[in-house]
Amino acid sequence: MILDEIADVRTGDKGDDLIIAVLPREEASFDLVTASVTVEKVAVHYGLDGSVASVRRVLMPTISAMVFHLVGVLGGGVTGSSYLDGHGKTVGYHLLTLEIEGPNTD
């Protein structure tokens, strides 16, 4: 399955950094998302050569969410980049295509 089947994302930017909030649609999916959407997988998914130093994750179990901070991925930021998506909205939604393990159906 892909992340889009059980979660939504909201994105923002701070200079050249992308910030992505991952919000499972159901509280019961939080543990699955937490186990499946790791710093390592996100780094690889965004082509950061597995550089986990460029990706940080903060878990917020009280609200069943997590936030990723991807350092230096926006090509200079909104005003310093020729990227079409300087705000990182489309880049953030790319995370929804991440393949994850589905719930156990035994």
PDB file of C-alpha atoms in Angstrom, residues 6-100:
ATOM      1  CA  ILE A   6      -4.135   6.057   5.275  1.00  0.00           C
ATOM      2  CA  ALA A   7      -2.667   9.526   5.805  1.00  0.00           C
ATOM      3  CA  ASP A   8      -2.615  13.132   4.683  1.00  0.00           C
ATOM      4  CA  VAL A   9       0.278  15.576   4.618  1.00  0.00           C
ATOM      5  CA  ARG A  10       0.601  19.311   5.103  1.00  0.00           C
ATOM      6  CA  THR A  11       3.737  21.107   4.038  1.00  0.00           C
ATOM      7  CA  GLY A  12       5.546  24.325   4.653  1.00  0.00           C
ATOM      8  CA  ASP A  13       8.914  25.847   4.035  1.00  0.00           C
ATOM      9  CA  LYS A  14      11.477  27.774   5.994  1.00  0.00           C
ATOM     10  CA  GLY A  15      14.088  29.117   3.627  1.00  0.00           C
ATOM     11  CA  ASP A  16      15.604  26.156   1.823  1.00  0.00           C
ATOM     12  CA  ASP A  17      14.095  23.590   4.214  1.00  0.00           C
ATOM     13  CA  LEU A  18      10.906  21.592   3.704  1.00  0.00           C
ATOM     14  CA  ILE A  19       8.666  20.752   6.650  1.00  0.00           C
ATOM     15  CA  ILE A  20       6.105  17.954   6.222  1.00  0.00           C
ATOM     16  CA  ALA A  21       3.442  17.003   8.747  1.00  0.00           C
ATOM     17  CA  VAL A  22       2.147  13.442   8.326  1.00  0.00           C
ATOM     18  CA  LEU A  23      -1.364  12.992   9.699  1.00  0.00           C
ATOM     19  CA  PRO A  24      -2.884   9.512   9.752  1.00  0.00           C
ATOM     20  CA  ARG A  25      -6.614   9.734   9.048  1.00  0.00           C
ATOM     21  CA  GLU A  26      -7.411   7.357  11.898  1.00  0.00           C
ATOM     22  CA  GLU A  27      -5.738   7.289  15.290  1.00  0.00           C
ATOM     23  CA  ALA A  28      -5.412   3.508  14.981  1.00  0.00           C
ATOM     24  CA  SER A  29      -3.056   3.977  11.992  1.00  0.00           C
ATOM     25  CA  PHE A  30      -0.498   6.021  13.941  1.00  0.00           C
ATOM     26  CA  ASP A  31       1.612   3.021  14.999  1.00  0.00           C
ATOM     27  CA  LEU A  32       1.697   1.649  11.448  1.00  0.00           C
ATOM     28  CA  VAL A  33       2.702   5.027  10.027  1.00  0.00           C
ATOM     29  CA  THR A  34       5.324   5.524  12.744  1.00  0.00           C
ATOM     30  CA  ALA A  35       6.867   2.119  12.027  1.00  0.00           C
ATOM     31  CA  SER A  36       6.714   2.531   8.248  1.00  0.00           C
ATOM     32  CA  VAL A  37       7.655   6.157   7.640  1.00  0.00           C
ATOM     33  CA  THR A  38      11.155   6.340   9.064  1.00  0.00           C
ATOM     34  CA  VAL A  39      13.921   8.903   8.660  1.00  0.00           C
ATOM     35  CA  GLU A  40      15.853   6.431   6.512  1.00  0.00           C
ATOM     36  CA  LYS A  41      12.915   5.719   4.175  1.00  0.00           C
ATOM     37  CA  VAL A  42      12.101   9.398   3.774  1.00  0.00           C
ATOM     38  CA  ALA A  43      15.740  10.241   2.988  1.00  0.00           C
ATOM     39  CA  VAL A  44      15.848   7.577   0.272  1.00  0.00           C
ATOM     40  CA  HIS A  45      12.385   8.526  -1.065  1.00  0.00           C
ATOM     41  CA  TYR A  46      13.573  12.102  -1.593  1.00  0.00           C
ATOM     42  CA  GLY A  47      16.872  11.036  -3.148  1.00  0.00           C
ATOM     43  CA  LEU A  48      19.000  12.343  -0.325  1.00  0.00           C
ATOM     44  CA  ASP A  49      21.407   9.435  -0.833  1.00  0.00           C
ATOM     45  CA  GLY A  50      20.304   7.913   2.449  1.00  0.00           C
ATOM     46  CA  SER A  51      21.645  10.973   4.260  1.00  0.00           C
ATOM     47  CA  VAL A  52      19.650  10.799   7.457  1.00  0.00           C
ATOM     48  CA  ALA A  53      21.547  13.886   8.624  1.00  0.00           C
ATOM     49  CA  SER A  54      19.398  15.852   6.132  1.00  0.00           C
ATOM     50  CA  VAL A  55      16.132  14.512   7.577  1.00  0.00           C
ATOM     51  CA  ARG A  56      14.760  14.828  11.097  1.00  0.00           C
ATOM     52  CA  ARG A  57      11.530  13.354  12.465  1.00  0.00           C
ATOM     53  CA  VAL A  58       9.522  14.483  15.469  1.00  0.00           C
ATOM     54  CA  LEU A  59       6.748  12.214  16.753  1.00  0.00           C
ATOM     55  CA  MET A  60       3.654  13.784  18.296  1.00  0.00           C
ATOM     56  CA  PRO A  61       1.690  10.824  19.671  1.00  0.00           C
ATOM     57  CA  THR A  62      -0.733  13.014  21.622  1.00  0.00           C
ATOM     58  CA  ILE A  63      -2.214  14.207  18.331  1.00  0.00           C
ATOM     59  CA  SER A  64      -1.299  11.114  16.270  1.00  0.00           C
ATOM     60  CA  ALA A  65       1.043  12.987  13.943  1.00  0.00           C
ATOM     61  CA  MET A  66       4.683  13.333  12.996  1.00  0.00           C
ATOM     62  CA  VAL A  67       6.714  16.097  11.413  1.00  0.00           C
ATOM     63  CA  PHE A  68       9.666  15.710   9.063  1.00  0.00           C
ATOM     64  CA  HIS A  69      12.232  18.452   8.499  1.00  0.00           C
ATOM     65  CA  LEU A  70      14.175  18.009   5.250  1.00  0.00           C
ATOM     66  CA  VAL A  71      17.172  20.304   5.216  1.00  0.00           C
ATOM     67  CA  GLY A  72      18.247  22.025   1.992  1.00  0.00           C
ATOM     68  CA  VAL A  73      15.846  20.385  -0.468  1.00  0.00           C
ATOM     69  CA  LEU A  74      14.102  23.442  -1.953  1.00  0.00           C
ATOM     70  CA  GLY A  75      16.921  24.696  -4.145  1.00  0.00           C
ATOM     71  CA  GLY A  76      17.319  28.008  -2.340  1.00  0.00           C
ATOM     72  CA  GLY A  77      13.783  28.558  -1.081  1.00  0.00           C
ATOM     73  CA  VAL A  78      10.849  30.553  -2.406  1.00  0.00           C
ATOM     74  CA  THR A  79      12.752  33.659  -3.449  1.00  0.00           C
ATOM     75  CA  GLY A  80      16.114  32.075  -4.199  1.00  0.00           C
ATOM     76  CA  SER A  81      15.086  29.193  -6.434  1.00  0.00           C
ATOM     77  CA  SER A  82      14.102  28.651 -10.030  1.00  0.00           C
ATOM     78  CA  TYR A  83      12.096  25.592  -8.931  1.00  0.00           C
ATOM     79  CA  LEU A  84       8.480  25.805 -10.029  1.00  0.00           C
ATOM     80  CA  ASP A  85       7.402  24.733  -6.545  1.00  0.00           C
ATOM     81  CA  GLY A  86       9.505  26.971  -4.322  1.00  0.00           C
ATOM     82  CA  HIS A  87       7.045  26.593  -1.442  1.00  0.00           C
ATOM     83  CA  GLY A  88       7.471  22.819  -1.434  1.00  0.00           C
ATOM     84  CA  LYS A  89       3.766  21.900  -1.646  1.00  0.00           C
ATOM     85  CA  THR A  90       4.177  19.397  -4.473  1.00  0.00           C
ATOM     86  CA  VAL A  91       7.461  18.167  -3.050  1.00  0.00           C
ATOM     87  CA  GLY A  92       5.670  17.514   0.241  1.00  0.00           C
ATOM     88  CA  TYR A  93       2.855  15.591  -1.418  1.00  0.00           C
ATOM     89  CA  HIS A  94       5.458  13.325  -3.011  1.00  0.00           C
ATOM     90  CA  LEU A  95       5.738  11.642   0.401  1.00  0.00           C
ATOM     91  CA  LEU A  96       2.222  10.245  -0.086  1.00  0.00           C
ATOM     92  CA  THR A  97       3.623   7.948  -2.799  1.00  0.00           C
ATOM     93  CA  LEU A  98       5.878   6.203  -0.255  1.00  0.00           C
ATOM     94  CA  GLU A  99       5.183   2.468  -0.176  1.00  0.00           C
ATOM     95  CA  ILE A 100       4.511   1.133   3.301  1.00  0.00           C
TER      96      ILE A 100
END
